[in-house]
Tab-separated table of C-alpha atoms and ligand atoms in Angstrom:
chain	number	residue	atom	x	y	z
A	1	MET	CA	-8.088	4.870	-16.084
A	2	ASP	CA	-6.752	6.613	-13.056
A	3	SER	CA	-6.851	3.628	-10.698
A	4	LYS	CA	-3.586	1.686	-10.715
A	5	ASP	CA	-4.326	-0.682	-7.893
A	6	ASP	CA	-4.419	-3.536	-10.325
A	7	VAL	CA	-0.936	-2.850	-11.716
A	8	ASN	CA	1.021	-5.970	-11.034
A	9	LEU	CA	3.611	-5.012	-8.479
A	10	ASN	CA	4.000	-8.343	-6.640
A	11	SER	CA	7.562	-8.910	-7.573
A	12	THR	CA	8.624	-5.737	-5.824
A	13	GLU	CA	6.523	-6.224	-2.715
A	14	VAL	CA	9.003	-8.449	-0.910
A	15	GLN	CA	11.849	-6.178	-1.803
A	16	ALA	CA	9.893	-3.136	-0.629
A	17	GLU	CA	9.292	-4.735	2.765
A	18	SER	CA	12.926	-5.445	3.382
A	19	LYS	CA	14.551	-2.477	1.731
A	20	VAL	CA	13.126	0.971	2.304
A	21	LYS	CA	13.980	3.436	-0.390
A	22	ASP	CA	14.472	7.150	-0.516
A	23	LYS	CA	15.491	9.531	-3.252
A	24	GLU	CA	16.768	13.090	-3.041
A	25	VAL	CA	15.247	15.481	-5.530
A	26	SER	CA	18.314	17.606	-5.360
A	27	ALA	CA	19.213	18.023	-8.977
A	28	LEU	CA	16.427	20.599	-9.129
A	29	VAL	CA	17.121	22.398	-5.965
A	30	ASP	CA	19.173	25.489	-6.438
A	31	VAL	CA	20.654	25.961	-2.946
A	32	GLU	CA	23.495	28.214	-2.099
A	33	THR	CA	26.046	26.278	-0.170
A	34	PRO	CA	28.139	28.508	2.041
A	35	ASP	CA	30.920	26.652	3.741
A	36	GLU	CA	29.566	27.249	7.189
A	37	MET	CA	26.116	28.389	8.038
A	38	GLU	CA	25.246	30.383	11.118
A	39	GLU	CA	23.492	27.342	12.510
A	40	ASP	CA	22.087	29.115	15.573
A	41	ASN	CA	20.293	31.833	13.751
A	42	ARG	CA	18.466	29.661	11.226
A	43	LYS	CA	14.732	29.292	10.821
A	44	ARG	CA	13.150	26.292	12.407
A	45	HIS	CA	13.259	23.090	10.360
A	46	LEU	CA	10.349	20.715	9.868
A	47	ASN	CA	9.912	17.504	7.921
A	48	VAL	CA	6.547	17.269	6.223
A	49	VAL	CA	5.354	13.952	4.721
A	50	SER	CA	2.680	13.889	2.053
A	51	ILE	CA	0.418	10.854	2.479
A	52	GLY	CA	-2.800	9.560	1.029
A	53	HIS	CA	-4.309	7.115	-1.440
A	54	VAL	CA	-2.664	6.348	-4.708
A	55	ASP	CA	-3.131	9.092	-7.336
A	56	ALA	CA	-4.543	11.579	-4.822
A	57	GLY	CA	-1.966	14.145	-6.153
A	58	LYS	CA	0.831	14.024	-3.601
A	59	SER	CA	3.688	14.248	-6.074
A	60	THR	CA	1.825	16.851	-8.131
A	61	ILE	CA	1.536	18.951	-4.997
A	62	GLY	CA	5.151	18.412	-4.095
A	63	GLY	CA	6.238	19.465	-7.619
A	64	GLN	CA	3.943	22.478	-7.576
A	65	ILE	CA	5.468	23.549	-4.249
A	66	LEU	CA	8.917	23.511	-5.810
A	67	LEU	CA	7.633	25.357	-8.806
A	68	LEU	CA	5.913	28.035	-6.747
A	69	SER	CA	8.941	28.493	-4.496
A	70	GLY	CA	11.077	29.200	-7.553
A	71	GLN	CA	13.112	26.028	-7.647
A	72	VAL	CA	12.125	24.683	-11.012
A	73	ASP	CA	12.448	26.746	-14.190
A	74	ASP	CA	10.073	26.837	-17.150
A	75	ARG	CA	12.459	24.895	-19.407
A	76	THR	CA	12.451	21.980	-17.077
A	77	ILE	CA	8.684	21.994	-16.873
A	78	GLN	CA	8.447	22.083	-20.667
A	79	LYS	CA	10.760	19.107	-20.819
A	80	TYR	CA	8.603	17.201	-18.389
A	81	GLU	CA	5.471	18.111	-20.291
A	82	LYS	CA	6.971	16.642	-23.475
A	83	GLU	CA	8.212	13.554	-21.694
A	84	ALA	CA	4.875	12.915	-19.974
A	85	LYS	CA	3.105	13.352	-23.291
A	86	GLU	CA	5.354	10.788	-24.885
A	87	LYS	CA	4.456	8.345	-22.184
A	88	SER	CA	0.744	9.160	-22.667
A	89	ARG	CA	0.629	10.645	-19.184
A	90	GLU	CA	0.056	14.264	-20.053
A	91	SER	CA	-1.257	15.366	-16.705
A	92	TRP	CA	1.604	13.782	-14.808
A	93	TYR	CA	4.216	16.360	-15.778
A	94	MET	CA	4.052	18.234	-12.471
A	95	ALA	CA	4.482	14.878	-10.568
A	96	TYR	CA	7.658	14.228	-12.616
A	97	ILE	CA	9.436	16.873	-10.500
A	98	MET	CA	9.182	14.472	-7.581
A	99	ASP	CA	8.961	11.160	-9.423
A	100	THR	CA	12.437	11.032	-10.855
A	101	ASN	CA	12.792	7.313	-11.615
A	102	GLU	CA	11.971	5.911	-15.014
A	103	GLU	CA	9.804	3.184	-13.441
A	104	GLU	CA	7.844	5.809	-11.548
A	105	ARG	CA	7.353	7.942	-14.642
A	106	ILE	CA	6.246	5.029	-16.839
A	107	LYS	CA	3.741	3.660	-14.331
A	108	GLY	CA	2.735	7.108	-13.026
A	109	ILE	CA	3.185	6.138	-9.410
A	110	THR	CA	5.654	6.943	-6.681
A	111	VAL	CA	7.775	4.092	-5.412
A	112	GLU	CA	10.584	5.739	-3.401
A	113	VAL	CA	10.052	8.560	-0.979
A	114	GLY	CA	11.031	11.789	-2.785
A	115	ARG	CA	12.828	14.429	-0.763
A	116	ALA	CA	13.012	18.130	-1.528
A	117	HIS	CA	13.531	21.363	0.338
A	118	PHE	CA	11.726	24.697	0.351
A	119	GLU	CA	11.240	27.658	2.723
A	120	THR	CA	8.356	29.773	3.924
A	121	GLU	CA	8.602	32.980	5.993
A	122	THR	CA	9.185	31.142	9.293
A	123	THR	CA	10.353	27.622	8.368
A	124	ARG	CA	12.667	25.490	6.370
A	125	PHE	CA	10.806	22.437	5.179
A	126	THR	CA	11.882	19.084	3.811
A	127	ILE	CA	9.031	17.523	1.894
A	128	LEU	CA	8.956	13.748	1.998
A	129	ASP	CA	6.757	12.601	-0.889
A	130	ALA	CA	5.439	9.173	0.118
A	131	PRO	CA	4.052	6.559	-2.286
A	132	GLY	CA	0.310	5.901	-2.013
A	133	HIS	CA	0.314	2.451	-3.638
A	134	LYS	CA	-0.312	-0.318	-1.144
A	135	SER	CA	2.781	-2.279	-2.258
A	136	TYR	CA	5.036	0.443	-1.023
A	137	VAL	CA	3.577	1.062	2.480
A	138	PRO	CA	7.006	0.262	4.013
A	139	ASN	CA	8.458	3.256	2.127
A	140	MET	CA	5.587	5.383	3.348
A	141	ILE	CA	6.293	4.219	6.889
A	142	SER	CA	9.925	5.263	6.487
A	143	GLY	CA	8.851	8.689	5.274
A	144	ALA	CA	6.230	9.195	8.000
A	145	SER	CA	8.529	8.078	10.806
A	146	GLN	CA	10.826	10.963	9.929
A	147	ALA	CA	8.042	13.592	9.737
A	148	ASP	CA	6.748	16.190	12.206
A	149	ILE	CA	3.669	17.054	10.258
A	150	GLY	CA	1.666	15.505	7.450
A	151	ILE	CA	-0.161	16.747	4.359
A	152	LEU	CA	-2.967	14.278	3.921
A	153	VAL	CA	-3.969	14.512	0.297
A	154	ILE	CA	-7.563	13.619	-0.604
A	155	ALA	CA	-8.842	13.684	-4.167
A	156	ALA	CA	-12.199	15.320	-4.354
A	157	ARG	CA	-12.820	13.988	-7.865
A	158	LYS	CA	-16.064	11.928	-8.105
A	159	GLY	CA	-15.399	8.397	-6.893
A	160	GLU	CA	-11.754	8.987	-5.933
A	161	PHE	CA	-12.396	10.117	-2.361
A	162	GLU	CA	-14.684	7.142	-1.940
A	163	THR	CA	-12.135	4.590	-3.255
A	164	GLY	CA	-9.371	5.998	-1.071
A	165	TYR	CA	-11.568	6.078	2.039
A	166	GLU	CA	-13.196	2.627	1.834
A	167	ARG	CA	-11.700	-0.444	3.518
A	168	GLY	CA	-8.539	-1.464	1.734
A	169	GLY	CA	-7.970	2.141	0.604
A	170	GLN	CA	-4.817	3.826	1.767
A	171	THR	CA	-6.470	6.923	3.246
A	172	ARG	CA	-7.376	5.136	6.454
A	173	GLU	CA	-4.175	3.054	6.687
A	174	HIS	CA	-1.948	6.122	6.171
A	175	VAL	CA	-3.769	8.203	8.814
A	176	GLN	CA	-3.476	5.417	11.382
A	177	LEU	CA	0.196	4.866	10.564
A	178	ALA	CA	1.025	8.586	10.595
A	179	LYS	CA	-0.480	8.936	14.033
A	180	THR	CA	1.443	6.000	15.411
A	181	LEU	CA	4.637	7.115	13.787
A	182	GLY	CA	4.582	10.491	15.492
A	183	VAL	CA	3.123	12.801	12.851
A	184	SER	CA	1.482	15.115	15.370
A	185	LYS	CA	-0.301	17.601	13.063
A	186	LEU	CA	-2.181	17.074	9.896
A	187	LEU	CA	-3.078	19.452	7.021
A	188	VAL	CA	-5.881	17.705	5.191
A	189	VAL	CA	-5.805	19.091	1.636
A	190	VAL	CA	-8.900	18.415	-0.404
A	191	ASN	CA	-7.218	18.288	-3.848
A	192	LYS	CA	-8.430	18.292	-7.477
A	193	MET	CA	-11.004	20.968	-6.579
A	194	ASP	CA	-10.562	22.133	-10.231
A	195	ASP	CA	-11.763	18.803	-11.600
A	196	PRO	CA	-14.954	19.095	-13.765
A	197	THR	CA	-16.776	16.734	-11.377
A	198	VAL	CA	-15.976	19.063	-8.479
A	199	ASN	CA	-15.660	22.585	-9.856
A	200	TRP	CA	-14.829	24.026	-6.425
A	201	SER	CA	-18.101	22.730	-5.033
A	202	LYS	CA	-18.623	23.653	-1.358
A	203	GLU	CA	-21.000	20.675	-0.970
A	204	ARG	CA	-18.290	18.201	-2.043
A	205	TYR	CA	-15.695	19.818	0.198
A	206	ASP	CA	-18.095	19.737	3.166
A	207	GLU	CA	-19.075	16.155	2.485
A	208	ILE	CA	-15.414	15.041	2.566
A	209	GLU	CA	-14.649	17.072	5.700
A	210	ALA	CA	-17.772	15.717	7.501
A	211	LYS	CA	-16.768	12.042	6.639
A	212	MET	CA	-13.122	12.531	7.543
A	213	ILE	CA	-13.557	14.225	10.915
A	214	PRO	CA	-14.963	11.256	12.913
A	215	PHE	CA	-12.397	8.931	11.389
A	216	LEU	CA	-9.508	11.313	12.229
A	217	ARG	CA	-10.818	11.540	15.712
A	218	SER	CA	-11.066	7.762	16.138
A	219	SER	CA	-7.432	7.544	14.909
A	220	GLY	CA	-6.325	9.644	17.806
A	221	TYR	CA	-6.101	13.147	16.308
A	222	ASN	CA	-7.544	16.047	18.234
A	223	VAL	CA	-9.422	17.501	15.318
A	224	LYS	CA	-9.710	21.015	16.742
A	225	LYS	CA	-6.095	21.375	17.772
A	226	ASP	CA	-4.098	19.167	15.430
A	227	VAL	CA	-6.015	19.033	12.130
A	228	GLN	CA	-6.721	21.676	9.549
A	229	PHE	CA	-8.662	21.280	6.307
A	230	LEU	CA	-8.162	23.326	3.125
A	231	PRO	CA	-9.210	23.097	-0.549
A	232	ILE	CA	-6.546	23.206	-3.275
A	233	SER	CA	-5.737	22.356	-6.831
A	234	GLY	CA	-2.194	20.880	-6.946
A	235	LEU	CA	-2.215	20.733	-10.684
A	236	LEU	CA	-3.109	24.388	-11.114
A	237	GLY	CA	-1.370	25.608	-7.970
A	238	ALA	CA	-4.599	27.190	-6.605
A	239	ASN	CA	-4.766	28.130	-2.916
A	240	MET	CA	-1.184	27.014	-2.436
A	241	LYS	CA	1.244	29.960	-2.359
A	242	THR	CA	-1.492	32.642	-2.489
A	243	ARG	CA	-5.147	32.376	-1.502
A	244	VAL	CA	-7.568	31.161	-4.118
A	245	GLU	CA	-9.339	33.911	-6.008
A	246	LYS	CA	-12.905	34.619	-5.016
A	247	SER	CA	-14.012	34.381	-8.653
A	248	VAL	CA	-12.854	30.749	-8.511
A	249	CYS	CA	-13.919	29.750	-5.034
A	250	PRO	CA	-16.141	32.450	-3.427
A	251	TRP	CA	-16.854	30.452	-0.255
A	252	TRP	CA	-13.311	29.873	0.993
A	253	ASN	CA	-12.123	32.404	3.624
A	254	GLY	CA	-9.362	30.327	5.198
A	255	PRO	CA	-5.598	30.268	4.609
A	256	CYS	CA	-3.678	28.922	1.601
A	257	LEU	CA	-1.307	26.004	1.993
A	258	PHE	CA	1.890	28.015	2.498
A	259	GLU	CA	0.190	30.190	5.179
A	260	ALA	CA	-1.063	27.065	6.970
A	261	LEU	CA	2.413	25.493	6.877
A	262	ASP	CA	3.996	28.674	8.067
A	263	ALA	CA	1.693	28.944	11.119
A	264	ILE	CA	1.777	25.278	12.173
A	265	GLU	CA	3.105	24.799	15.696
A	266	VAL	CA	4.938	21.705	16.840
A	267	PRO	CA	6.307	20.996	20.312
A	268	PRO	CA	9.956	22.105	20.631
A	269	ARG	CA	12.598	19.412	21.017
A	270	ASP	CA	15.274	19.429	23.644
A	271	PRO	CA	18.660	20.340	22.179
A	272	LYS	CA	20.272	19.424	25.541
A	273	GLY	CA	18.898	15.819	25.639
A	274	PRO	CA	21.094	12.797	25.039
A	275	PHE	CA	22.025	12.558	21.335
A	276	ARG	CA	19.988	10.057	19.303
A	277	MET	CA	20.060	9.688	15.550
A	278	PRO	CA	18.632	6.555	13.955
A	279	ILE	CA	20.629	5.710	10.825
A	280	ILE	CA	18.550	5.465	7.647
A	281	ASP	CA	21.394	4.934	5.192
A	282	LYS	CA	25.225	5.002	4.926
A	283	PHE	CA	27.809	5.385	2.226
A	284	LYS	CA	31.535	5.750	1.659
A	285	ASP	CA	32.787	9.286	0.933
A	286	MET	CA	36.191	10.242	2.394
A	287	GLY	CA	35.373	8.038	5.359
A	288	THR	CA	32.025	6.651	6.454
A	289	VAL	CA	28.992	8.887	6.085
A	290	VAL	CA	25.723	8.082	7.831
A	291	MET	CA	22.348	9.696	7.118
A	292	GLY	CA	19.451	10.176	9.455
A	293	ARG	CA	17.554	12.611	11.589
A	294	ALA	CA	18.608	13.831	15.014
A	295	GLU	CA	15.689	12.970	17.231
A	296	SER	CA	17.219	14.255	20.457
A	297	GLY	CA	20.266	16.289	21.472
A	298	THR	CA	22.924	18.177	19.565
A	299	VAL	CA	25.911	16.944	17.599
A	300	THR	CA	29.124	18.983	17.162
A	301	GLU	CA	32.136	18.433	15.000
A	302	GLY	CA	34.771	16.597	17.019
A	303	ASP	CA	32.232	14.782	19.269
A	304	SER	CA	32.774	11.174	20.393
A	305	LEU	CA	29.669	8.992	19.914
A	306	LEU	CA	28.593	5.411	20.070
A	307	VAL	CA	27.114	3.536	17.145
A	308	MET	CA	24.591	1.241	18.802
A	309	PRO	CA	23.840	-1.639	19.355
A	310	ASN	CA	27.433	-2.539	18.481
A	311	LYS	CA	28.852	0.073	20.899
A	312	THR	CA	31.464	1.128	18.346
A	313	ARG	CA	33.113	4.335	19.467
A	314	VAL	CA	33.310	6.901	16.574
A	315	LYS	CA	34.459	10.456	16.112
A	316	VAL	CA	32.418	13.079	14.254
A	317	VAL	CA	34.575	14.457	11.469
A	318	ALA	CA	32.033	16.637	9.774
A	319	VAL	CA	28.291	17.441	9.998
A	320	TYR	CA	26.056	18.347	7.027
A	321	CYS	CA	22.590	19.803	7.490
A	322	ASP	CA	20.690	19.430	4.199
A	323	GLU	CA	23.558	20.269	1.814
A	324	ASN	CA	25.381	22.621	4.099
A	325	LYS	CA	28.369	21.912	6.246
A	326	VAL	CA	27.703	23.053	9.794
A	327	ARG	CA	29.710	22.913	12.948
A	328	ARG	CA	26.783	21.897	15.134
A	329	ALA	CA	23.244	20.647	14.531
A	330	GLY	CA	20.288	20.247	16.879
A	331	PRO	CA	17.263	17.968	17.110
A	332	GLY	CA	14.797	17.791	14.215
A	333	GLU	CA	17.509	18.290	11.558
A	334	ASN	CA	18.178	15.871	8.700
A	335	LEU	CA	21.883	15.169	8.827
A	336	ARG	CA	24.715	13.513	7.121
A	337	VAL	CA	27.531	12.848	9.490
A	338	ARG	CA	31.036	11.807	8.454
A	339	LEU	CA	32.631	9.503	10.956
A	340	SER	CA	36.023	8.094	11.672
A	341	GLY	CA	36.562	4.796	13.586
A	342	ILE	CA	34.044	2.686	11.765
A	343	ASP	CA	33.735	0.995	8.411
A	344	ASP	CA	30.558	1.558	6.459
A	345	GLU	CA	30.140	-2.219	6.205
A	346	ASP	CA	29.774	-2.408	10.007
A	347	ILE	CA	26.675	-0.193	9.993
A	348	LEU	CA	23.157	-1.246	9.152
A	349	ALA	CA	19.974	0.864	8.721
A	350	GLY	CA	18.314	0.909	12.104
A	351	PHE	CA	21.529	1.400	14.084
A	352	VAL	CA	21.446	4.519	16.260
A	353	MET	CA	24.171	7.088	16.860
A	354	SER	CA	24.035	7.808	20.493
A	355	SER	CA	25.732	9.888	23.212
A	356	VAL	CA	28.462	8.027	25.120
A	357	ALA	CA	27.250	9.210	28.539
A	358	LYS	CA	23.618	8.113	28.034
A	359	PRO	CA	23.530	5.505	25.220
A	360	ILE	CA	20.285	4.082	23.853
A	361	ALA	CA	19.209	0.709	25.143
A	362	SER	CA	19.612	-2.319	22.948
A	363	VAL	CA	17.259	-5.222	23.471
A	364	THR	CA	15.995	-8.443	21.953
A	365	GLU	CA	12.720	-8.274	23.867
A	366	PHE	CA	10.435	-5.575	25.134
A	367	VAL	CA	6.976	-5.001	26.479
A	368	ALA	CA	4.534	-3.096	24.329
A	369	GLN	CA	1.022	-1.846	24.248
A	370	LEU	CA	-0.436	-2.905	20.923
A	371	GLN	CA	-3.597	-2.012	19.132
A	372	ILE	CA	-4.700	-4.681	16.649
A	373	LEU	CA	-6.057	-3.057	13.535
A	374	GLU	CA	-6.900	-5.749	10.968
A	375	LEU	CA	-5.608	-9.293	11.011
A	376	LEU	CA	-5.386	-11.202	7.753
A	377	ASP	CA	-8.616	-13.121	7.178
A	378	ASN	CA	-9.715	-12.239	10.612
A	379	ALA	CA	-7.010	-14.412	12.112
A	380	ILE	CA	-6.624	-14.835	15.845
A	381	PHE	CA	-3.848	-12.948	17.581
A	382	THR	CA	-2.120	-15.107	20.225
A	383	ALA	CA	1.367	-15.978	21.563
A	384	GLY	CA	3.503	-17.183	18.689
A	385	TYR	CA	2.180	-14.621	16.226
A	386	LYS	CA	4.903	-13.522	13.831
A	387	ALA	CA	5.161	-10.266	11.946
A	388	VAL	CA	7.633	-7.635	10.614
A	389	LEU	CA	8.354	-4.894	13.141
A	390	HIS	CA	8.978	-1.344	11.883
A	391	ILE	CA	10.363	0.971	14.557
A	392	HIS	CA	12.162	4.186	13.570
A	393	SER	CA	14.551	2.929	10.791
A	394	VAL	CA	14.532	-0.654	12.096
A	395	VAL	CA	12.848	-3.398	10.059
A	396	GLU	CA	13.019	-6.762	11.858
A	397	GLU	CA	11.091	-10.069	12.100
A	398	CYS	CA	9.450	-10.360	15.474
A	399	GLU	CA	7.335	-12.790	17.450
A	400	ILE	CA	4.749	-12.085	20.175
A	401	VAL	CA	5.916	-14.337	22.955
A	402	GLU	CA	3.319	-13.574	25.605
A	403	LEU	CA	0.004	-11.730	25.964
A	404	LEU	CA	0.075	-10.040	29.368
A	405	LYS	CA	-3.109	-8.032	29.667
A	406	GLN	CA	-6.067	-6.859	27.612
A	407	ILE	CA	-7.045	-3.161	27.933
A	408	ASP	CA	-10.642	-2.260	28.213
A	409	PRO	CA	-11.285	0.262	25.452
A	410	LYS	CA	-13.881	2.103	27.536
A	411	THR	CA	-12.020	2.554	30.865
A	412	LYS	CA	-8.524	2.304	29.284
A	413	LYS	CA	-7.635	0.094	32.254
A	414	PRO	CA	-6.290	-3.476	32.204
A	415	MET	CA	-8.989	-6.118	32.403
A	416	LYS	CA	-8.777	-8.689	35.215
A	417	LYS	CA	-9.257	-11.892	33.209
A	418	LYS	CA	-6.333	-13.698	31.731
A	419	VAL	CA	-5.908	-13.200	28.028
A	420	LEU	CA	-4.891	-15.926	25.607
A	421	PHE	CA	-6.068	-14.587	22.342
A	422	VAL	CA	-7.655	-11.445	20.902
A	423	LYS	CA	-9.269	-10.276	17.723
A	424	ASN	CA	-9.380	-7.182	15.514
A	425	GLY	CA	-9.710	-3.918	17.416
A	426	ALA	CA	-8.298	-5.211	20.666
A	427	VAL	CA	-5.744	-3.286	22.698
A	428	ILE	CA	-3.286	-5.519	24.659
A	429	VAL	CA	-0.013	-5.429	26.599
A	430	CYS	CA	2.362	-8.065	25.307
A	431	ARG	CA	5.999	-9.210	25.139
A	432	VAL	CA	7.667	-8.940	21.744
A	433	GLN	CA	10.847	-10.743	20.722
A	434	VAL	CA	13.311	-10.140	17.949
A	435	ASN	CA	16.304	-12.220	16.809
A	436	ASN	CA	18.845	-9.458	16.638
A	437	LEU	CA	19.575	-6.643	19.097
A	438	ILE	CA	17.624	-3.544	18.252
A	439	CYS	CA	17.891	-0.029	19.669
A	440	ILE	CA	14.659	1.392	20.954
A	441	GLU	CA	13.377	3.651	23.740
A	442	LYS	CA	10.264	3.774	25.952
A	443	PHE	CA	7.517	5.743	24.261
A	444	THR	CA	7.199	8.068	27.242
A	445	ASP	CA	10.984	8.949	27.094
A	446	PHE	CA	11.425	9.386	23.313
A	447	PRO	CA	8.126	9.054	21.446
A	448	GLN	CA	9.881	8.938	18.004
A	449	LEU	CA	11.996	5.936	19.050
A	450	GLY	CA	9.286	4.154	20.953
A	451	ARG	CA	6.372	3.655	18.564
A	452	PHE	CA	6.125	0.997	15.971
A	453	THR	CA	3.948	-0.916	13.442
A	454	LEU	CA	3.596	-4.615	12.813
A	455	ARG	CA	3.006	-5.842	9.250
A	456	THR	CA	2.426	-9.193	7.643
A	457	GLU	CA	2.091	-10.026	3.987
A	458	GLY	CA	2.129	-6.440	2.951
A	459	LYS	CA	-0.556	-5.230	5.392
A	460	THR	CA	-0.340	-3.253	8.593
A	461	VAL	CA	-1.893	-5.431	11.292
A	462	ALA	CA	-1.131	-3.553	14.446
A	463	VAL	CA	0.406	-0.297	15.846
A	464	GLY	CA	2.069	-0.015	19.206
A	465	LYS	CA	4.169	1.804	21.797
A	466	VAL	CA	7.081	0.455	23.798
A	467	ILE	CA	6.210	0.601	27.460
A	468	ASP	CA	9.059	-1.343	29.083
A	469	LEU	CA	12.629	-2.388	28.124
A	470	SER	CA	13.337	-4.327	31.276
A	471	SER	CA	13.743	-7.694	29.606
A	472	GLY	CA	16.980	-8.246	27.674
A	473	SER	CA	18.412	-4.783	28.101
A	474	THR	CA	22.166	-4.605	27.878
A	475	PHE	CA	22.442	-1.338	29.830
B	501	GTP	P1	1.183	7.998	-5.938
B	501	GTP	O1	2.489	8.602	-5.600
B	501	GTP	O2	1.273	6.944	-6.932
B	501	GTP	O3	0.482	7.537	-4.700
B	501	GTP	O4	0.233	9.175	-6.596
B	501	GTP	P2	0.248	10.699	-6.160
B	501	GTP	O5	-0.696	10.927	-5.031
B	501	GTP	O6	1.588	11.241	-6.046
B	501	GTP	O7	-0.520	11.341	-7.427
B	501	GTP	P3	0.141	12.131	-8.636
B	501	GTP	O8	0.694	13.470	-8.177
B	501	GTP	O9	1.077	11.235	-9.389
B	501	GTP	O10	-1.144	12.487	-9.495
B	501	GTP	C1	-2.011	11.532	-10.011
B	501	GTP	C2	-2.858	12.070	-11.068
B	501	GTP	O11	-3.798	13.044	-10.536
B	501	GTP	C3	-2.129	12.809	-12.222
B	501	GTP	O12	-2.721	12.539	-13.433
B	501	GTP	C4	-2.291	14.250	-11.815
B	501	GTP	O13	-2.218	15.114	-12.902
B	501	GTP	C5	-3.683	14.273	-11.252
B	501	GTP	N1	-3.842	15.388	-10.328
B	501	GTP	C6	-3.041	15.715	-9.261
B	501	GTP	N2	-3.502	16.854	-8.677
B	501	GTP	C7	-4.556	17.321	-9.453
B	501	GTP	C8	-5.472	18.453	-9.341
B	501	GTP	O14	-5.278	19.300	-8.441
B	501	GTP	N3	-6.390	18.569	-10.256
B	501	GTP	C9	-6.609	17.644	-11.265
B	501	GTP	N4	-7.579	17.817	-12.107
B	501	GTP	N5	-5.770	16.567	-11.370
B	501	GTP	C10	-4.821	16.390	-10.518
B	502	MG	MG1	3.346	10.256	-5.983
């Protein structure tokens, strides 16, 4: 009864591909909102995306994190318990903290990325709770493209790990996407350890770890440096804020989830770099407000910036970091920026706020290195191939106009022979064209703005990096 893959969601599939959705779980978050924060003395901020197969327990873990960090009171939980029972989804009450839409609660699945905030000793976190269902992969991509680190949730319950891991399951697809989208570190949480089929079994935990390691490695993660496994129960909150009791799990000597999150290291970003903030959404509120994440550089009240690709000159009227008004904000922060000099109707998701001195390039064509994952029905990949390009917050139709070189997977060097078509698994260099100007960067300059995915008919077919902007650049 737990598998909902067969729920009919086709009608929403097309919509999901074109409109990425996000929801703020702010009604529950009891933050103090001082007028001005001491922005320079704040703890570091990280976005953490929870990913993994449908029903693995991502929303339950997100809800439990908020409960354990004191942001949801008992009355609210009791209300959710009652509501979940009425919908015959008793065990889903914890997920209701993150799944706030009626549709999500009735079906018991996440559709829109849920957003919530919590803090540990060293870090302010924004949790992005991604949907696991395959119809909503575009929303997952949007969540992952904003994240520094990922919590990959795997259900240890008998049969569930297997379904998620097999071909067509979202465990593999999410890992590959997360890596391409710049999620540099993964905490792999083996969840549902309390389930009667698992009962905190070390054998089951070891089996999952042993199967996941080679796959994570082949997806590009350095398993020793960038990946950490731990067992938890999201539903019971075990091994999350405090270490699991020895009477429950005698063999675990590692950290709990909060400790692991606290200790995770990510490369620092350059606050002095040219300002770049891809726009995820916009709205009208005493002027035009844009939402997004600063990927590079610092923004200060009063700054002049360009909204690219239209080169509209704007002035920064106010900066909000999470819910707080700040004078200045650095890279890595999720921001709302109030602007003057532009109408909200002249902004689209995918536009980039950019420094005037060093604006981001806008192109209709670029050269990319592409790894073909899985083509539909083993199709052939050749010039003329069309797909949907997802790069930071851009979603655009694109066409492969020329295959330039094939890369030898062994030597990682270009092969000599001319390449006209390739199949699954190939790595190629090719020229990609879009109809409208898009703002992107070379992967080597700004990794977050230079990696992308290609999708067709609801499936990820390839992942890539931008290697050259020479063709079509307006700067
Ligand atoms: P999608 O958002 O639809 O991909 O699902 P999800 O990964 O967010 O899963 P969700 O949190 O909605 O949980 C799915 C089901 O698994 C619910 O019935 C949860 O109660 C159950 N579940 C989640 N975590 C645990 C756990 O630690 N133990 C047990 N026994 N059940 C759990
Ligand atoms: Mg969910």
